[in-house]
Amino acid sequence: MVFYELFVRSFYDSNNDGIGDLKGLTMKLDYLKELGVEGIWLLPIMQSAAFHGYTVIDFYSINPSYGNIDDFKELIQEAHNRNIKIILDIPINHTSVKCEWFQKAVNGDEKYKNYYVWANEKTNLKEKRHWDDSLIWFKYKNKYFYGLFGSSSPDLNFENKELWNEIKNIFKFWLDLGVDGFRLDAAKHIFDYDIENMKFKYQHEKNIEFWNEMVNYIKNINKNAIIISEIWDSPEIVKKYHGIFDVEFNFPFSYYIKDTIKYHDPRILVQGINETLHHYISGSIKSISGNFFTNHDMERLMTTFNEDINMSKMAFNILMTLPGYPFIYYGDEIGMRGKIIDVNYTEDSQEPMQWYESGFGPGQTEWKGCKFNPPYNFISVEEQEKIKQSILNHVKDLISFRKENKWLENSLISNLFNDRFTISYILKSHNKEIKVYHNIKPQKTKVKKETYKSYKIYGQGIIKDNYIVLEGFSSIILEK
Ligand code: ACG
């Protein structure tokens, strides 16, 4: 399945308030269908005061700027009519300070006090988050709460089993509305604070117990629900969670793909496949690798590659010719740009989807000005649809190849080699087989055609008798 990560606020605006909404997205489903998308991962759409939606005020509501439940039902219906699945992002590690649960807690309601984690005499109020120096304890009406993701998002206390039922009810509510699955936000953080010793500490065994119970619960309601986990960590940690979820975002692999291209070094991809992808397909674990190169927390692809279109295209060549499920971050298919200086301020990689050459037109969202994606710069759907060699058309071609060869999702990789220029491998499943060469360098090189009969080139190349001259940042797929 080919997935598309979508930010409603930035996508398409149906009521001219400049903010993308669900009706707008429904209007643009045909664009996604034509692109070849089979599943949409919706960034949080519940009521939230934050632009990104990750601090939820009410888990049973739609953000009024995006529409209402009926709009959502219509979106699901229309997506299903086009065979597109809707995956909802559920951030349940924390709530907004404005959430009724938190408000009741700070107003002394015993039941809800137990929903959160409060400081006591052992607490070091100056304790910092381990991956940057953000504080994690915040004062609210004379009490300090634990909030790993900032002062407006108190963490929930999952030592309290009552909360587990509360979360199950939330999953059920959305499943009953017809969603096809969930992207589980911050999955390694459910138990990340050792309350006994009042110290930050990942408790992976407890997380695993929690998620197993939730996954079972969800699957009992809908056995086909697709459950995707976000565990942003090193391979050693990611490994602990293998097999629990249907799909695991492969964060470690995302860096290998980008570095391979950035440093023109095919050895990096070989290492990446061996270390972070191979075990998904060798049959040892049940989960599918969710392959991607960027998401809303990260710098955009084109920015990573200093706006080099050919390097961006190469990243898509790799993404679409490997086992697993590929995920495309909205706007990357038209080469949108966006930098992130601090992971706490992600607006710049979530700019309005650019539909028009001039930067404005029907449905164009304008909730923020575009710092990185100015008009008349070939960063719009309108411009790119007209150019045969655009990234958009390149991505469309690749997805269409991928959909004609669905078996690739579960294929086995063998004959993984590299030379100075290329990386090559064979993908096999039953009687199907392709061989892929990616030329990771800017200069051209030669590869052998061997006994393969047909071929597809993504980039530029010329066939000469029994070899192929493959231009820089180009790939060839040889078919039996
Ligand atoms: C999710 C969402 C994100 C959201 C939240 C909170 C969680 O995608 O948009 O924030 O609801 C950590 C968490 C992730 C989280 C990101 C933003 N993402 O684990 O769940 O922060 C290190 C840490 C990671 C960390 C990452 C961040 O280990 O845990 O992710 O840094 O940069 C190698 C290492 C790896 C290391 C990386 C990067 O790969 O192996 O360990 O990761 O390098 O250095 C949203 C907003 C926030 C707001 C919040 C409430 O974006 O601003 O505060 O909501």
XYZ file of C-alpha atoms and ligand atoms in Angstrom:
534
model
C 0.000 0.000 0.000
C 1.215 3.496 -0.769
C 0.481 5.950 2.043
C 0.296 9.724 2.074
C 0.828 11.716 5.255
C -1.571 14.637 5.158
C -1.972 17.818 7.192
C -5.592 18.956 6.821
C -4.849 22.572 7.803
C -2.448 22.908 4.889
C -4.253 20.893 2.269
C -7.423 22.312 0.696
C -9.847 24.936 1.953
C -13.534 24.554 1.100
C -14.941 27.649 2.851
C -12.454 30.408 2.074
C -11.213 30.965 5.599
C -7.686 30.085 4.525
C -7.613 26.966 6.707
C -7.705 23.554 5.110
C -10.663 21.421 6.129
C -12.202 17.988 5.763
C -14.620 19.030 3.024
C -11.652 20.490 1.166
C -9.756 17.240 1.489
C -12.787 15.337 0.207
C -12.801 17.639 -2.819
C -9.183 16.729 -3.495
C -9.453 12.946 -3.107
C -9.286 12.608 -6.866
C -5.888 14.289 -6.886
C -4.663 11.661 -4.412
C -6.349 8.868 -6.314
C -4.639 9.965 -9.496
C -1.324 10.172 -7.701
C -1.868 6.542 -6.721
C -2.350 6.933 -2.986
C -4.013 3.966 -1.249
C -4.014 5.158 2.348
C -4.067 8.578 3.984
C -2.468 9.125 7.379
C -4.309 12.139 8.738
C -2.344 14.205 11.222
C -4.538 14.818 14.318
C -7.965 16.250 13.473
C -9.459 16.389 16.951
C -10.236 19.590 18.790
C -6.971 21.235 19.798
C -5.748 24.763 20.387
C -2.370 24.041 18.784
C -1.904 24.433 15.044
C -0.540 20.866 14.767
C -3.333 19.240 16.760
C -1.138 17.061 18.972
C -2.526 18.589 22.172
C -6.048 17.278 22.194
C -8.838 19.039 24.072
C -11.554 16.512 23.277
C -10.778 13.078 21.847
C -14.354 12.649 20.601
C -14.588 15.763 18.491
C -13.373 17.246 15.243
C -11.408 20.477 15.297
C -14.112 23.058 14.396
C -11.706 24.708 11.932
C -11.651 21.405 10.027
C -15.411 20.702 10.077
C -17.598 18.300 11.997
C -18.285 14.594 12.398
C -20.590 14.537 9.374
C -17.826 15.984 7.203
C -15.542 13.280 8.511
C -18.060 10.529 7.749
C -18.413 11.895 4.260
C -14.641 11.940 3.835
C -14.416 8.297 4.887
C -17.236 7.330 2.546
C -15.730 9.159 -0.414
C -12.262 7.806 0.325
C -13.631 4.277 0.511
C -15.447 4.782 -2.784
C -11.994 5.350 -4.244
C -10.384 2.453 -2.365
C -8.416 4.807 -0.174
C -8.039 4.013 3.523
C -8.171 6.616 6.268
C -5.689 6.246 9.127
C -6.125 8.528 12.101
C -3.290 9.915 14.194
C -4.126 9.398 17.876
C -1.917 11.246 20.361
C -2.915 9.643 23.665
C 0.350 10.038 25.560
C -0.834 13.444 26.802
C -3.766 15.840 26.590
C -4.076 19.571 26.251
C -4.145 21.588 29.471
C -7.550 22.693 28.173
C -8.858 19.120 28.144
C -11.782 18.594 30.536
C -9.859 15.795 32.304
C -6.997 18.122 33.162
C -9.290 20.962 34.153
C -11.191 18.660 36.501
C -7.889 17.409 37.890
C -6.583 20.872 38.731
C -9.912 21.717 40.279
C -9.501 18.878 42.764
C -11.511 16.028 41.227
C -9.817 12.919 42.671
C -10.648 10.659 39.740
C -8.980 12.981 37.244
C -6.057 13.898 39.495
C -5.061 10.283 38.989
C -5.034 10.736 35.226
C -1.861 12.852 35.358
C 1.604 12.796 36.903
C 2.279 15.379 39.628
C 5.485 16.493 41.272
C 6.292 15.445 44.817
C 9.175 16.005 47.224
C 11.455 13.724 45.167
C 10.915 15.631 41.923
C 13.744 17.552 40.324
C 11.804 20.376 38.726
C 14.791 21.261 36.574
C 14.993 17.819 34.968
C 15.526 18.069 31.196
C 14.340 16.024 28.236
C 17.073 13.633 27.114
C 17.202 14.528 23.402
C 17.228 18.305 23.805
C 17.300 20.580 26.799
C 13.573 21.192 27.155
C 12.123 21.249 30.649
C 9.561 18.566 31.505
C 7.926 19.889 34.681
C 5.488 22.785 34.489
C 3.497 24.773 36.987
C -0.273 25.071 36.728
C -2.203 26.700 39.565
C 0.548 26.034 42.100
C 1.020 22.386 41.192
C 3.680 20.954 38.920
C 2.763 18.388 36.259
C 4.935 16.186 34.057
C 4.752 17.213 30.387
C 7.381 15.625 28.159
C 6.161 17.540 25.110
C 5.863 20.946 26.723
C 3.905 23.215 28.999
C 0.564 22.810 27.245
C 0.533 19.011 27.124
C 0.471 17.181 30.468
C 1.332 13.483 30.170
C -1.302 10.952 31.115
C -0.559 8.552 33.944
C -0.969 5.067 32.520
C -0.157 3.446 35.870
C -3.834 4.200 36.381
C -5.640 1.290 34.728
C -8.894 3.243 34.538
C -7.246 5.267 31.841
C -6.675 2.180 29.700
C -10.454 1.801 29.388
C -10.807 5.469 28.631
C -8.363 5.053 25.724
C -10.140 1.938 24.467
C -13.375 3.929 24.291
C -11.616 6.510 22.147
C -10.348 3.865 19.716
C -13.833 2.332 19.554
C -15.480 5.668 18.842
C -13.324 6.258 15.747
C -13.485 2.652 14.568
C -17.278 2.822 14.750
C -17.142 5.880 12.515
C -15.319 3.792 9.925
C -11.634 4.692 10.191
C -9.324 2.013 8.816
C -6.629 2.246 11.428
C -4.450 4.412 13.611
C -1.010 5.967 13.685
C 0.029 5.657 17.312
C 1.827 8.800 18.334
C 4.782 8.681 20.723
C 4.340 4.938 21.246
C 7.504 4.547 23.332
C 6.416 7.276 25.749
C 3.322 5.732 27.351
C 5.487 4.646 30.274
C 8.543 6.851 30.239
C 8.542 8.214 33.764
C 9.534 6.130 36.741
C 7.072 7.430 39.298
C 8.614 5.561 42.197
C 12.033 7.142 41.783
C 10.740 10.295 40.114
C 13.068 10.107 37.152
C 12.666 9.913 33.395
C 13.067 6.279 32.330
C 11.689 4.370 29.362
C 9.827 1.290 30.549
C 9.572 -0.643 27.334
C 8.078 -3.808 28.884
C 5.173 -1.794 30.274
C 4.691 -0.032 26.940
C 4.600 -3.385 25.207
C 2.002 -4.736 27.624
C -0.134 -1.641 27.077
C 0.082 -1.749 23.308
C -0.567 -5.475 23.104
C -3.781 -4.940 25.002
C -4.802 -1.994 22.811
C -3.954 -3.768 19.568
C -6.008 -6.803 20.650
C -8.878 -4.564 21.560
C -8.782 -2.765 18.206
C -8.445 -5.996 16.222
C -11.453 -7.469 18.024
C -13.533 -4.622 16.697
C -11.969 -4.622 13.240
C -9.505 -7.365 12.439
C -8.393 -5.505 9.324
C -7.565 -2.270 11.128
C -4.077 -1.080 10.226
C -2.019 -0.113 13.243
C 1.085 1.965 12.682
C 3.543 2.858 15.422
C 5.822 5.832 15.835
C 8.937 4.816 17.711
C 11.615 7.298 16.831
C 14.754 5.691 18.112
C 17.829 3.638 17.354
C 17.507 0.127 15.848
C 18.214 -1.434 19.287
C 15.101 0.199 20.778
C 12.899 -0.195 17.692
C 13.733 -3.902 17.803
C 12.061 -4.321 21.181
C 8.689 -3.498 19.639
C 8.932 -5.694 16.549
C 5.831 -7.659 15.759
C 3.342 -5.795 17.937
C 2.061 -3.396 15.306
C 1.106 -4.030 11.680
C 3.441 -1.336 10.455
C 6.427 0.265 12.173
C 7.840 3.505 10.913
C 11.405 2.698 10.018
C 13.122 5.806 11.390
C 16.639 4.352 11.285
C 16.229 3.509 7.598
C 14.979 7.020 6.749
C 18.404 8.412 7.629
C 20.200 5.803 5.538
C 18.176 6.688 2.422
C 18.880 10.402 2.766
C 22.556 9.999 3.619
C 23.151 7.648 0.684
C 22.028 10.348 -1.719
C 23.439 13.312 0.159
C 26.932 11.799 0.280
C 26.630 10.001 -3.091
C 27.668 6.837 -1.326
C 25.988 3.539 -2.281
C 27.647 1.744 0.630
C 25.359 3.581 3.045
C 22.234 2.094 1.488
C 23.716 -1.401 1.514
C 24.445 -0.985 5.201
C 20.961 0.467 5.822
C 19.206 -2.416 4.103
C 21.307 -4.972 5.957
C 20.911 -3.365 9.350
C 17.424 -1.919 9.369
C 15.307 -3.455 6.620
C 16.444 -6.978 6.017
C 14.968 -8.552 9.130
C 11.477 -7.274 8.261
C 11.445 -9.322 5.090
C 13.462 -12.346 6.062
C 10.367 -13.623 7.844
C 11.664 -13.215 11.384
C 9.159 -10.507 12.380
C 5.526 -9.944 11.615
C 5.449 -6.174 11.239
C 5.840 -4.385 7.943
C 8.484 -1.720 7.558
C 6.933 1.727 7.043
C 9.510 3.318 4.759
C 9.745 7.074 4.432
C 12.323 9.806 4.282
C 10.675 12.732 5.995
C 7.642 13.586 8.065
C 6.109 16.654 9.694
C 8.756 16.661 12.460
C 11.609 16.734 9.983
C 13.199 18.967 7.409
C 11.687 18.425 3.984
C 13.450 16.289 1.417
C 14.195 19.048 -1.087
C 15.738 21.160 1.662
C 17.943 18.272 2.790
C 19.189 17.973 -0.799
C 19.798 21.715 -1.255
C 16.886 21.842 -3.693
C 18.399 19.348 -6.092
C 15.469 17.841 -8.004
C 17.401 14.834 -9.267
C 18.428 13.868 -5.774
C 14.817 14.086 -4.624
C 13.719 11.926 -7.524
C 16.383 9.384 -6.600
C 15.001 9.194 -3.054
C 11.611 8.273 -4.531
C 13.269 5.688 -6.813
C 14.675 3.971 -3.748
C 11.493 4.295 -1.685
C 9.317 2.725 -4.367
C 11.613 -0.188 -5.173
C 11.961 -1.775 -1.765
C 9.795 -4.118 0.293
C 7.457 -2.554 2.871
C 4.905 0.240 2.698
C 6.119 3.586 1.310
C 4.889 6.775 3.011
C 4.999 10.120 1.216
C 4.805 13.343 3.198
C 2.301 15.702 1.540
C 3.986 18.202 -0.742
C 7.161 16.149 -1.154
C 5.682 14.922 -4.437
C 5.965 18.492 -5.754
C 9.296 19.161 -4.093
C 8.077 21.501 -1.378
C 10.774 22.930 0.858
C 10.856 23.363 4.636
C 13.455 23.597 7.351
C 13.225 22.713 11.011
C 15.553 24.422 13.385
C 13.947 23.069 16.543
C 11.615 20.059 16.750
C 9.341 22.103 19.043
C 8.574 24.510 16.179
C 7.581 22.539 13.126
C 5.484 25.052 11.174
C 8.133 25.529 8.537
C 7.896 21.980 7.274
C 4.092 22.081 7.274
C 3.489 24.974 4.888
C 0.331 25.222 2.763
C 0.218 22.674 -0.049
C 0.962 24.649 -3.203
C -1.725 24.133 -5.821
C -1.144 27.164 -8.031
C 1.711 28.758 -9.913
C 0.806 32.179 -8.512
C 0.357 30.890 -4.961
C -3.370 31.605 -4.882
C -6.585 30.238 -6.332
C -9.649 28.254 -5.255
C -9.038 26.086 -2.211
C -5.511 27.347 -1.602
C -4.831 27.346 2.148
C -3.211 30.419 3.641
C -3.136 29.751 7.370
C 0.510 30.799 7.308
C 2.655 32.621 4.832
C 5.025 30.533 2.770
C 8.581 31.202 3.819
C 10.038 28.288 1.899
C 7.645 27.765 -1.002
C 7.290 31.001 -2.958
C 5.108 31.313 -6.097
C 6.490 31.027 -9.651
C 9.180 28.614 -8.552
C 7.859 25.379 -10.013
C 6.743 24.269 -6.558
C 3.061 23.818 -7.370
C 0.765 21.133 -8.704
C -0.352 23.452 -11.507
C 3.173 23.953 -12.829
C 4.341 20.412 -12.319
C 1.377 18.786 -14.022
C 2.467 20.558 -17.218
C 6.089 19.435 -17.137
C 6.787 15.866 -18.180
C 9.986 15.603 -16.106
C 8.537 17.162 -12.945
C 8.896 15.427 -9.595
C 5.117 15.056 -9.530
C 5.037 13.075 -12.767
C 8.086 11.096 -11.688
C 6.378 10.103 -8.429
C 3.144 9.250 -10.269
C 5.033 6.935 -12.653
C 6.821 5.229 -9.793
C 3.626 4.687 -7.794
C 1.921 3.289 -10.834
C 4.811 0.837 -11.299
C 4.579 -0.061 -7.621
C 0.841 -0.714 -7.842
C 1.256 -2.929 -10.885
C 3.750 -4.900 -8.808
C 2.030 -5.215 -5.449
C 4.120 -8.298 -4.714
C 7.076 -5.976 -4.058
C 5.646 -5.177 -0.623
C 6.508 -8.653 0.608
C 9.402 -9.447 -1.671
C 12.780 -10.743 -0.595
C 15.975 -8.841 -1.285
C 18.974 -10.759 -2.526
C 22.196 -10.141 -4.451
C 22.708 -6.839 -2.691
C 25.870 -5.249 -4.088
C 27.464 -1.920 -4.672
C 30.295 -0.525 -6.719
C 31.583 3.040 -6.700
C 28.469 4.354 -8.456
C 25.624 1.970 -8.030
C 23.742 -0.162 -5.636
C 21.978 -3.181 -7.104
C 19.675 -5.856 -5.749
C 17.149 -8.445 -6.804
C 13.603 -8.474 -5.468
C 11.799 -11.807 -5.618
C 8.505 -13.319 -4.659
C 7.312 -16.711 -5.966
C 7.822 -16.560 -9.720
C 8.277 -12.786 -9.874
C 11.634 -11.102 -10.027
C 13.143 -7.719 -10.809
C 16.653 -6.398 -10.614
C 17.232 -2.792 -9.657
C 20.252 -0.532 -10.172
C 20.421 2.917 -8.594
C 23.203 5.210 -9.753
C 23.796 7.279 -6.642
C 26.485 9.512 -8.166
C 25.937 12.640 -10.278
C 28.096 11.137 -13.073
C 26.991 8.472 -15.531
C 27.989 4.818 -15.311
C 27.460 1.511 -17.138
C 25.502 -1.493 -15.897
C 24.906 -4.919 -17.425
C 21.536 -5.822 -18.872
C 22.123 -9.563 -18.307
C 19.258 -11.814 -19.353
C 16.439 -9.531 -18.254
C 13.966 -8.844 -21.032
C 12.312 -5.536 -20.352
C 13.315 -2.501 -18.410
C 12.083 0.792 -17.009
C 14.311 3.757 -16.444
C 13.567 6.364 -13.782
C 15.851 9.231 -14.635
C 17.899 8.922 -17.791
C 19.666 6.061 -19.475
C 20.306 4.456 -22.848
C 20.328 0.757 -23.659
C 23.293 -0.378 -25.776
C 23.343 -4.065 -26.741
C 23.973 -5.848 -23.471
C 24.599 -2.892 -21.219
C 22.959 0.333 -20.142
C 24.469 3.762 -19.791
C 22.815 5.089 -16.676
C 23.019 8.860 -16.099
C 23.666 10.338 -12.669
C 20.890 9.915 -10.074
C 19.010 7.486 -12.283
C 17.661 4.001 -11.726
C 16.830 1.091 -13.935
C 14.413 -1.700 -13.152
C 15.041 -4.867 -15.155
C 12.151 -7.289 -15.518
C 12.136 -10.971 -16.443
C 5.493 12.861 17.784
C 4.792 13.679 16.710
C 5.066 15.139 16.986
C 4.354 15.543 18.247
C 4.520 14.554 19.309
C 3.876 14.832 20.591
C 5.059 13.298 19.099
O 5.159 13.249 15.465
O 4.683 15.983 15.941
O 4.837 16.827 18.660
O 2.507 14.522 20.421
C 10.395 12.605 20.059
C 9.299 11.610 20.300
C 8.362 11.510 19.115
C 7.857 12.910 18.731
C 9.074 13.788 18.448
C 8.674 15.221 18.121
N 6.959 12.865 17.597
O 9.850 10.352 20.593
O 7.273 10.705 19.492
O 9.879 13.847 19.624
C 15.529 11.701 19.361
C 14.664 11.016 20.418
C 13.234 10.876 19.918
C 12.699 12.240 19.540
C 13.585 12.849 18.464
C 13.111 14.257 18.157
O 15.160 9.717 20.705
O 12.413 10.329 20.939
O 11.314 12.106 19.088
O 14.943 12.923 18.940
O 14.010 14.929 17.395
C 18.665 9.176 15.867
C 18.426 8.542 17.225
C 17.056 8.969 17.772
C 16.954 10.480 17.787
C 17.175 10.983 16.352
C 17.066 12.498 16.253
O 17.798 8.576 14.965
O 18.468 7.143 17.117
O 16.884 8.482 19.081
O 15.627 10.821 18.225
O 18.453 10.578 15.889
O 18.013 13.101 17.031
C 3.937 17.893 18.543
C 4.694 19.172 18.248
C 5.533 19.583 19.428
C 4.663 19.710 20.650
C 3.896 18.412 20.867
C 2.887 18.506 21.999
O 5.477 19.000 17.095
O 6.151 20.816 19.154
O 5.441 19.975 21.768
O 3.182 18.050 19.700
